PDB file of C-alpha atoms in Angstrom:
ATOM      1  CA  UNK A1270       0.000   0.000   0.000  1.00  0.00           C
ATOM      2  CA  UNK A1271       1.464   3.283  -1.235  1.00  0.00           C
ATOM      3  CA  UNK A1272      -0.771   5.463   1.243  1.00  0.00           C
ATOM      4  CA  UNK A1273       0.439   8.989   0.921  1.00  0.00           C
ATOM      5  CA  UNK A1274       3.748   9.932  -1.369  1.00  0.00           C
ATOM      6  CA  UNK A1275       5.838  13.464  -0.922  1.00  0.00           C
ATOM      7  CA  UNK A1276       8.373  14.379  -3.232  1.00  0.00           C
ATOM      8  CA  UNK A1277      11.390  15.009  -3.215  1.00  0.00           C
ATOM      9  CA  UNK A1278      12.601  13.996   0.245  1.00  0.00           C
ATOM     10  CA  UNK A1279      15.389  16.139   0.192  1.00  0.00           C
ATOM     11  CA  UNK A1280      15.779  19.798  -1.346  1.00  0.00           C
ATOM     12  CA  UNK A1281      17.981  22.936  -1.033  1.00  0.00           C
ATOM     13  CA  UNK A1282      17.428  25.875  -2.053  1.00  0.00           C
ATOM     14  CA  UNK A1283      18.674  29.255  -2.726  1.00  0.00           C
ATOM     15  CA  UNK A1284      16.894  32.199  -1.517  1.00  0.00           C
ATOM     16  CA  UNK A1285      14.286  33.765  -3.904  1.00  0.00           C
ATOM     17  CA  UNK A1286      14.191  30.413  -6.063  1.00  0.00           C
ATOM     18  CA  UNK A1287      11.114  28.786  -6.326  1.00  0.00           C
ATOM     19  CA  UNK A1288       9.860  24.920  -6.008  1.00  0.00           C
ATOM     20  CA  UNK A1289       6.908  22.462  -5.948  1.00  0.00           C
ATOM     21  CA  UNK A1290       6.240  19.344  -3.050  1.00  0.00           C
ATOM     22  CA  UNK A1291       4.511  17.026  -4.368  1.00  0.00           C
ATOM     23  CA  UNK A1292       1.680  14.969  -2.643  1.00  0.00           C
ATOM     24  CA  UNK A1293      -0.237  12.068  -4.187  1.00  0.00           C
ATOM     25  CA  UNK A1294      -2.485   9.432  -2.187  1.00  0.00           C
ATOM     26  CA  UNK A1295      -4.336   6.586  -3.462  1.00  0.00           C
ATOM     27  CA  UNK A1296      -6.856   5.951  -0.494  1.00  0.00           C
ATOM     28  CA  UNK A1297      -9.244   7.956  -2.267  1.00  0.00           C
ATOM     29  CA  UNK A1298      -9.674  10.508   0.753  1.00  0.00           C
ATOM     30  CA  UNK A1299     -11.364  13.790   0.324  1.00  0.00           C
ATOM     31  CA  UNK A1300      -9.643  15.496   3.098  1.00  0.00           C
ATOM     32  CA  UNK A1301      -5.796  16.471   2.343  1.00  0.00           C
ATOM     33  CA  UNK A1302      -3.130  18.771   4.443  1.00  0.00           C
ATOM     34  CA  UNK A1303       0.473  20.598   4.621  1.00  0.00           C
ATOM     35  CA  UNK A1304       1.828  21.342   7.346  1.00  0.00           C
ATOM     36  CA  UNK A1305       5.739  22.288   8.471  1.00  0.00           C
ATOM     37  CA  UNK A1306       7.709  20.868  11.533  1.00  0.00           C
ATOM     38  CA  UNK A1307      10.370  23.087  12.819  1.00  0.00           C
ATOM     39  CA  UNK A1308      12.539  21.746  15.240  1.00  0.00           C
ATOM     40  CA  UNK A1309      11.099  21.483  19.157  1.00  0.00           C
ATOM     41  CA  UNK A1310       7.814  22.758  17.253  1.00  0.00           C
ATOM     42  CA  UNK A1311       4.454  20.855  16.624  1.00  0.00           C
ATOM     43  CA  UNK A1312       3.109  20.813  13.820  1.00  0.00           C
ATOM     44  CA  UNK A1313       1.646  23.835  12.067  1.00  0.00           C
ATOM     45  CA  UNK A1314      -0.980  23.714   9.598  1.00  0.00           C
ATOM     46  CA  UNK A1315      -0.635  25.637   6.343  1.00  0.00           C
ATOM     47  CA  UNK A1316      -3.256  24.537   3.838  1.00  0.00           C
ATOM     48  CA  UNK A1317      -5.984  22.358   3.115  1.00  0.00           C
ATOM     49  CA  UNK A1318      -8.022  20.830   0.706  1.00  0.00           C
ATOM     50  CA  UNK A1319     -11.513  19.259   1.446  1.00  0.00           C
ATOM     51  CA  UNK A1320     -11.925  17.859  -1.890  1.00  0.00           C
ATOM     52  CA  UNK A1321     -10.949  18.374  -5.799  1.00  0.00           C
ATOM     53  CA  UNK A1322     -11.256  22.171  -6.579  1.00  0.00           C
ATOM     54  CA  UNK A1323     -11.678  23.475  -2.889  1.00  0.00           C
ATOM     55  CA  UNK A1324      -8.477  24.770  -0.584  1.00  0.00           C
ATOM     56  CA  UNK A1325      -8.392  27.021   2.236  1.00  0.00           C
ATOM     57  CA  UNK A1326      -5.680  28.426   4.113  1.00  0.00           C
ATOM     58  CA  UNK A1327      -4.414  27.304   7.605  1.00  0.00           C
ATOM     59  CA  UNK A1328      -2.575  28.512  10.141  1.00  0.00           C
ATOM     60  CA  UNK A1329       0.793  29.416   8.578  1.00  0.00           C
ATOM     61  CA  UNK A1330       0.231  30.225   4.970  1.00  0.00           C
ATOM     62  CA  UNK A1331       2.290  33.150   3.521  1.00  0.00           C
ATOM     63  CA  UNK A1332       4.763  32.330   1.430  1.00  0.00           C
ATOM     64  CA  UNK A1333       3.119  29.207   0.056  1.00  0.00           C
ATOM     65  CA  UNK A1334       0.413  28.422  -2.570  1.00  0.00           C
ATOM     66  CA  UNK A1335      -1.532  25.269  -3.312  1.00  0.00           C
ATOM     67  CA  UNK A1336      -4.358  23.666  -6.201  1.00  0.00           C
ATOM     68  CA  UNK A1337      -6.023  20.644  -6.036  1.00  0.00           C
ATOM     69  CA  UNK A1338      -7.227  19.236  -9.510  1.00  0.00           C
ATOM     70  CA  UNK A1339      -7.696  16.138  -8.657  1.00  0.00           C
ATOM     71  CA  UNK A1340      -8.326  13.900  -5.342  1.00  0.00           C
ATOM     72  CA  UNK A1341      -4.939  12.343  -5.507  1.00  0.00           C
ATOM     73  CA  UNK A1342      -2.690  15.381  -5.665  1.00  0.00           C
ATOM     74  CA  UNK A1343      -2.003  18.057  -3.482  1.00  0.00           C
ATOM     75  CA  UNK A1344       0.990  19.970  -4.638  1.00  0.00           C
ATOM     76  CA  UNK A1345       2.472  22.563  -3.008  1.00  0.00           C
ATOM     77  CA  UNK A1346       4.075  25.946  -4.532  1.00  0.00           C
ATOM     78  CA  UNK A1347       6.820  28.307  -3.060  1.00  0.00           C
ATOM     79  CA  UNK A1348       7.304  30.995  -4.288  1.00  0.00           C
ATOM     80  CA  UNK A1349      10.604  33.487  -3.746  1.00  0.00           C
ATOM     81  CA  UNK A1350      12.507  30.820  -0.762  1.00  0.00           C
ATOM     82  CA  UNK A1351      13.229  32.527   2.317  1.00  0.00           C
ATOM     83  CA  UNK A1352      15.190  31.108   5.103  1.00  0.00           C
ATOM     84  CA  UNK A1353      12.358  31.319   7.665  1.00  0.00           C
ATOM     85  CA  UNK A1354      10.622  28.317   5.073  1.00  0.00           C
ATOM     86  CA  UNK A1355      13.601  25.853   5.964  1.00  0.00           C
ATOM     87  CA  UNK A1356      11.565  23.014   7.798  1.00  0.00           C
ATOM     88  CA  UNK A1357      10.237  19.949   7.245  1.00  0.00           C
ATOM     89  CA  UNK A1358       7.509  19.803   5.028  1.00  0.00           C
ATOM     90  CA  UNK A1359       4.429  17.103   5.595  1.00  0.00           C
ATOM     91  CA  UNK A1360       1.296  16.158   3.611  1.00  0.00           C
ATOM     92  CA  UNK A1361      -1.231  14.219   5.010  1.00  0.00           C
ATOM     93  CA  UNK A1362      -4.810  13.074   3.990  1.00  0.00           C
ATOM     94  CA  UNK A1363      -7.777  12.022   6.352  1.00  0.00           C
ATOM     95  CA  UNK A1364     -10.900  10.163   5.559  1.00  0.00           C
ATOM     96  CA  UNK A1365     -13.032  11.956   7.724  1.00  0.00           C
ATOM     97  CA  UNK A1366     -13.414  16.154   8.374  1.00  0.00           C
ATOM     98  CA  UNK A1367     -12.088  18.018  11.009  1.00  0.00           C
ATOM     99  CA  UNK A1368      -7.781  16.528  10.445  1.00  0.00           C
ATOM    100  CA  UNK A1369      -8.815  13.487  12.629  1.00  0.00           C
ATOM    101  CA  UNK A1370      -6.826  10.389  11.873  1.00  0.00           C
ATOM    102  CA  UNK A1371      -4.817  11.514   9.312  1.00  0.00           C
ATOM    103  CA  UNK A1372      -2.445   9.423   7.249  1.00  0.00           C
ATOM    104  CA  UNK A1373       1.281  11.289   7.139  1.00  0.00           C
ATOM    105  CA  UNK A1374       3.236  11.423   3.946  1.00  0.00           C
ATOM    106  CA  UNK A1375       7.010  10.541   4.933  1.00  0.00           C
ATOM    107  CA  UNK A1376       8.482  14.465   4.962  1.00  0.00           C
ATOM    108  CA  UNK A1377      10.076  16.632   2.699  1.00  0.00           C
ATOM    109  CA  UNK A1378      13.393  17.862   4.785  1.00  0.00           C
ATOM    110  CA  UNK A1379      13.948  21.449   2.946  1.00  0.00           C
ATOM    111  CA  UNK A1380      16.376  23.801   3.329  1.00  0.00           C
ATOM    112  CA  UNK A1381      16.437  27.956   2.021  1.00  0.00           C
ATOM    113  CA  UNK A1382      20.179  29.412   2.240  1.00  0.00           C
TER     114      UNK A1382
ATOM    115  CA  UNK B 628      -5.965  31.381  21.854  1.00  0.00           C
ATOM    116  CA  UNK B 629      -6.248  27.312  21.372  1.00  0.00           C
ATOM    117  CA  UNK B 630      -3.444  25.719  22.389  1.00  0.00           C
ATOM    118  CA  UNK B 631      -1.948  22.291  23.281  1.00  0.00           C
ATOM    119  CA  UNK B 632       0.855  21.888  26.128  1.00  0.00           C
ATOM    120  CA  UNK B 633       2.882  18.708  26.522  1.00  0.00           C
ATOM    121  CA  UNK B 634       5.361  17.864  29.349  1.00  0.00           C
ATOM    122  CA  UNK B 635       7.933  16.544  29.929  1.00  0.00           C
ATOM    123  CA  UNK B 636       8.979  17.578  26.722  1.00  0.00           C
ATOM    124  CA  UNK B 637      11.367  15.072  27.360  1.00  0.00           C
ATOM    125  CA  UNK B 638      11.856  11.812  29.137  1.00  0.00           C
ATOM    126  CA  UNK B 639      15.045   9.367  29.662  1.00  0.00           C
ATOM    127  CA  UNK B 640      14.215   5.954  30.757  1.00  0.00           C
ATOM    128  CA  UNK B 641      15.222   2.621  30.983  1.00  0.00           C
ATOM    129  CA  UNK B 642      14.036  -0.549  29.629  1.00  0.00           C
ATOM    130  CA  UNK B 643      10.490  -2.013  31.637  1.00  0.00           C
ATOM    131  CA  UNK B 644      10.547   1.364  32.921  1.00  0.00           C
ATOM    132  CA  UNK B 645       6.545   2.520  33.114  1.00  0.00           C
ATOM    133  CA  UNK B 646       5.881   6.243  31.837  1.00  0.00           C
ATOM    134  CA  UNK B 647       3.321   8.552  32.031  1.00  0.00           C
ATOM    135  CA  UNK B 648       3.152  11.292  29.175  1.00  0.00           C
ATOM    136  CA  UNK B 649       1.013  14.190  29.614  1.00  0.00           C
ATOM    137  CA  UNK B 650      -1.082  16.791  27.485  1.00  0.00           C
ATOM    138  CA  UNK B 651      -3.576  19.768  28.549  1.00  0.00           C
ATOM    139  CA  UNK B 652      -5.272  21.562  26.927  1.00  0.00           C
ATOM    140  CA  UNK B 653      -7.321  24.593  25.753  1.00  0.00           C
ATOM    141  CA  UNK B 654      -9.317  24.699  22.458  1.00  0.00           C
ATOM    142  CA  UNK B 655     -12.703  26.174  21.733  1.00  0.00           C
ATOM    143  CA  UNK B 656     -15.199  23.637  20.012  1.00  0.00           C
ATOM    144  CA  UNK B 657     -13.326  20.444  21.538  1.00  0.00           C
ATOM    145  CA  UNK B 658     -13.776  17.526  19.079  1.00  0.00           C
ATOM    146  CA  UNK B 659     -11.466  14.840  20.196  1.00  0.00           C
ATOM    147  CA  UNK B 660      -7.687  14.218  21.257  1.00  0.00           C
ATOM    148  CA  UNK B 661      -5.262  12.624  19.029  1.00  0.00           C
ATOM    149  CA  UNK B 662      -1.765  10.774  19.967  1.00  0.00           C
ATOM    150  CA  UNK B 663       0.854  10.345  17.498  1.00  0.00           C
ATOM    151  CA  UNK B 664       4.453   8.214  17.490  1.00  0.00           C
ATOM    152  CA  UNK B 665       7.399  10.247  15.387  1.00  0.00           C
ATOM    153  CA  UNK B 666      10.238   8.452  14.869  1.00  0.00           C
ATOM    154  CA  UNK B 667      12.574   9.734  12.004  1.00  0.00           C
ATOM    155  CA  UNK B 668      10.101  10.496   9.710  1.00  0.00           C
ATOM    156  CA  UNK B 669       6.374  10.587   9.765  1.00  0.00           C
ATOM    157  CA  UNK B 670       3.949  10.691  13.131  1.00  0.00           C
ATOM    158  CA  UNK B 671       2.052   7.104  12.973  1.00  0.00           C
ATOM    159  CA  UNK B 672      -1.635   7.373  14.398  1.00  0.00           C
ATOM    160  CA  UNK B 673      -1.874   5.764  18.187  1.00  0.00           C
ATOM    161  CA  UNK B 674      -5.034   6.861  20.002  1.00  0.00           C
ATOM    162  CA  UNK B 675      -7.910   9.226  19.319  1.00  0.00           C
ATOM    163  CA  UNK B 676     -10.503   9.785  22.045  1.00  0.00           C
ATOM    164  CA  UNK B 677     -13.784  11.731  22.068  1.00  0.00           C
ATOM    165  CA  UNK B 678     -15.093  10.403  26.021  1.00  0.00           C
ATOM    166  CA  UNK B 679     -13.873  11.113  29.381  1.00  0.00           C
ATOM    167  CA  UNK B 680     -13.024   8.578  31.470  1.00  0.00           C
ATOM    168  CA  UNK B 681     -12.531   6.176  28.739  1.00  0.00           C
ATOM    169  CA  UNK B 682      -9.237   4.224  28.213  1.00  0.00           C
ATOM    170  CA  UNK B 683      -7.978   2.524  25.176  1.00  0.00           C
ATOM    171  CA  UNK B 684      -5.535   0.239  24.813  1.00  0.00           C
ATOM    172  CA  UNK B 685      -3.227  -1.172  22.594  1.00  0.00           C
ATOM    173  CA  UNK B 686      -0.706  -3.647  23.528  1.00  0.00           C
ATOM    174  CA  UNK B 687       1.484  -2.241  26.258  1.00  0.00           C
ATOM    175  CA  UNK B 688       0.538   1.172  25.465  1.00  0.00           C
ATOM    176  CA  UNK B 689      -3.124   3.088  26.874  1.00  0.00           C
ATOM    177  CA  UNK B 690      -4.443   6.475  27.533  1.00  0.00           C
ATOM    178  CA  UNK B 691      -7.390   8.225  28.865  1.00  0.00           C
ATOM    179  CA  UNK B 692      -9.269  11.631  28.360  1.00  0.00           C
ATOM    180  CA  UNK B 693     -10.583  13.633  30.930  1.00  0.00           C
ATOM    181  CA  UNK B 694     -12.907  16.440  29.231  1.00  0.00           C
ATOM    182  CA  UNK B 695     -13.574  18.280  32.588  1.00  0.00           C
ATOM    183  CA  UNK B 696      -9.853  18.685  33.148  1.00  0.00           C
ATOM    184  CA  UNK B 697      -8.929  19.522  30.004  1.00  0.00           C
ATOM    185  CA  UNK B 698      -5.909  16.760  30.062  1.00  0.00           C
ATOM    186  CA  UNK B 699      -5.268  13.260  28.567  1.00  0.00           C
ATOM    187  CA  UNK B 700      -2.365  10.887  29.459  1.00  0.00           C
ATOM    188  CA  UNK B 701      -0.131   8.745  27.241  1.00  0.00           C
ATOM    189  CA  UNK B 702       0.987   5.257  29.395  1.00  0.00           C
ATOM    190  CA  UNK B 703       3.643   3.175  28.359  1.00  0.00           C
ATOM    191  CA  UNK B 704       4.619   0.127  30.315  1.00  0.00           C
ATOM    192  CA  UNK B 705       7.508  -2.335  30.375  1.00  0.00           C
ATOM    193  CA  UNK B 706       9.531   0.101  27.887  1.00  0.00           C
ATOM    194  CA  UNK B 707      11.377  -1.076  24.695  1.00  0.00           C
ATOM    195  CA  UNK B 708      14.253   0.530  23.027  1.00  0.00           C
ATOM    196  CA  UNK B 709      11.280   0.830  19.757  1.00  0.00           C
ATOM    197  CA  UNK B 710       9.280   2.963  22.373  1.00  0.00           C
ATOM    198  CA  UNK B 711      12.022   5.340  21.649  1.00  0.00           C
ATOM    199  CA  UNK B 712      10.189   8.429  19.717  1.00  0.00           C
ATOM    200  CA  UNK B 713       8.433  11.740  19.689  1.00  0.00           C
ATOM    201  CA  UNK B 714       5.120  11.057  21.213  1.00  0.00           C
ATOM    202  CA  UNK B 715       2.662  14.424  19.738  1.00  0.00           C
ATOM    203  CA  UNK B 716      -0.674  14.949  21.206  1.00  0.00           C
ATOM    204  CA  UNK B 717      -2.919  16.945  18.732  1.00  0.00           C
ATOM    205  CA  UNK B 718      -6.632  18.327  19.467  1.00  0.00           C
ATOM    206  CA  UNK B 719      -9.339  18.648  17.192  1.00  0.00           C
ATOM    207  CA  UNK B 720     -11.421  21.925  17.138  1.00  0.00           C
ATOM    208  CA  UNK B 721     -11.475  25.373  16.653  1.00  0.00           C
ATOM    209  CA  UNK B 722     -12.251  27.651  14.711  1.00  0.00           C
ATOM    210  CA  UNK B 723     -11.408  25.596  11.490  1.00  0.00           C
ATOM    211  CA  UNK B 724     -12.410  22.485  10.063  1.00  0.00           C
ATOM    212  CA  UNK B 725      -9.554  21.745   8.799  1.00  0.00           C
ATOM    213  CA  UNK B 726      -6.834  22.417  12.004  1.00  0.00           C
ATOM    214  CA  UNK B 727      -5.683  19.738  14.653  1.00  0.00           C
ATOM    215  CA  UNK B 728      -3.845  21.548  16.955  1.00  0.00           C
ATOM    216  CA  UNK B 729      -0.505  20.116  17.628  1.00  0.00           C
ATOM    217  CA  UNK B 730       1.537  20.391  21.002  1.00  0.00           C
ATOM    218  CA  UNK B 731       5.333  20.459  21.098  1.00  0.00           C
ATOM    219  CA  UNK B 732       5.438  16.729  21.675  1.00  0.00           C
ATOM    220  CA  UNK B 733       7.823  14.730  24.430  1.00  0.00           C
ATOM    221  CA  UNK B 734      10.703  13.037  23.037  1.00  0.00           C
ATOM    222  CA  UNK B 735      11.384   9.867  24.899  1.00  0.00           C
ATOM    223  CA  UNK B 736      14.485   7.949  25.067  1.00  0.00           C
ATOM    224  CA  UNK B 737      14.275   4.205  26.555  1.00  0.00           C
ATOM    225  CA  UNK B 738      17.657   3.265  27.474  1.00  0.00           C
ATOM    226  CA  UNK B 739      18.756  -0.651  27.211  1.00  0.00           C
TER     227      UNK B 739
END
């Protein structure tokens, strides 16, 4: 079972370029999620999708972008890399509303010098 | 503001070692309380729980929610060195439908 896939698993970047995480799951959930981990930090939400077509921001989005054509991808955009965007980088999908029980892709270490 | 506040955030023990981990908090429209395992790479789903005074179990590893008290507790008995982890506690609610609400998390480190 693939579950949910994030690409690349590594990245660095330069400041001011820009680059795209991918997502994909094949459990056919509606709900899907990023969020970044910085170190001695929980999680932090910074989009969401609740189905093809539909995103909404979270908790932490400047900086980033998202789109959701389809219910397997999730993609997400940054634009101009700052330093304050090196983290870790999750996506995650759920099955039912509200972020319960989610299913964690396996982290996109990424790092803006 | 909601928030989520773990302690210890960190814990050194040894092997068949019992441990209590523990998570309060404060979030508007509670939902339910999540725990998570993070070892290197991505948190693994342990526990959610909607109902106070209800514990569930799995294998050597159990917690409990108490709604009035605004806390839940991890247990972990007999410890392995593959207990060694980040343990996160996350709460659903708020504001959006779309947030769980992450604490800090406790690293724990189960000596041989």
């Amino acid at each position: 079972n693939a579950g949910v896939t994030q690409t690349p698993k590594f990245r660095i970047l330069k400041i001011g370029q820009s680059m795209t995480l991918q997502c994909a799951q094949d459990m056919n959930h509606n709900y899907m999620y990023w969020y970044r981990q910085d170190p001695g930090m929980g999680l932090k939400l910074i989009y969401y999708s609740v189905g093809a077509g539909i995103t909404d921001k979270g908790e932490v989005p400047n900086g980033y972008n998202v789109s959701r054509s389809t219910t397997e991808d999730f993609p997400l955009r940054l634009e101009l890399a700052a330093p304050s965007q090196t983290s870790v980088y999750f996506c995650a999908s759920s099955y039912s509303s509200h972020g319960e029980k989610l299913f964690f892709g396996s982290g996109t270490q990424l790092s803006v010098l | 503001e909601d928030k989520v506040v773990q302690s210890p955030l960190s814990l050194v023990v040894h092997e068949g070692d019992t441990v209590t981990l523990n998570c309060s908090y404060e979030v508007t429209n509670f939902r339910s309380l999540l725990w998570y395992k993070q070892e290197k790479k991505a948190p693994t789903f342990l526990f959610m729980l909607t109902s106070s005074g209800i514990e569930k179990k799995s294998g050597r590893l159990s917690s409990i929610l108490d709604k009035k008290e605004l806390f839940s507790i991890l247990n972990i008995t007999a410890t392995q060195t593959g207990d060694s982890a980040v343990y996160l506690c996350a709460v659903s609610g708020g504001g959006s439908q779309g947030n769980l609400i992450f604490g800090k998390g406790t690293k724990l480190s189960v000596k041989p």
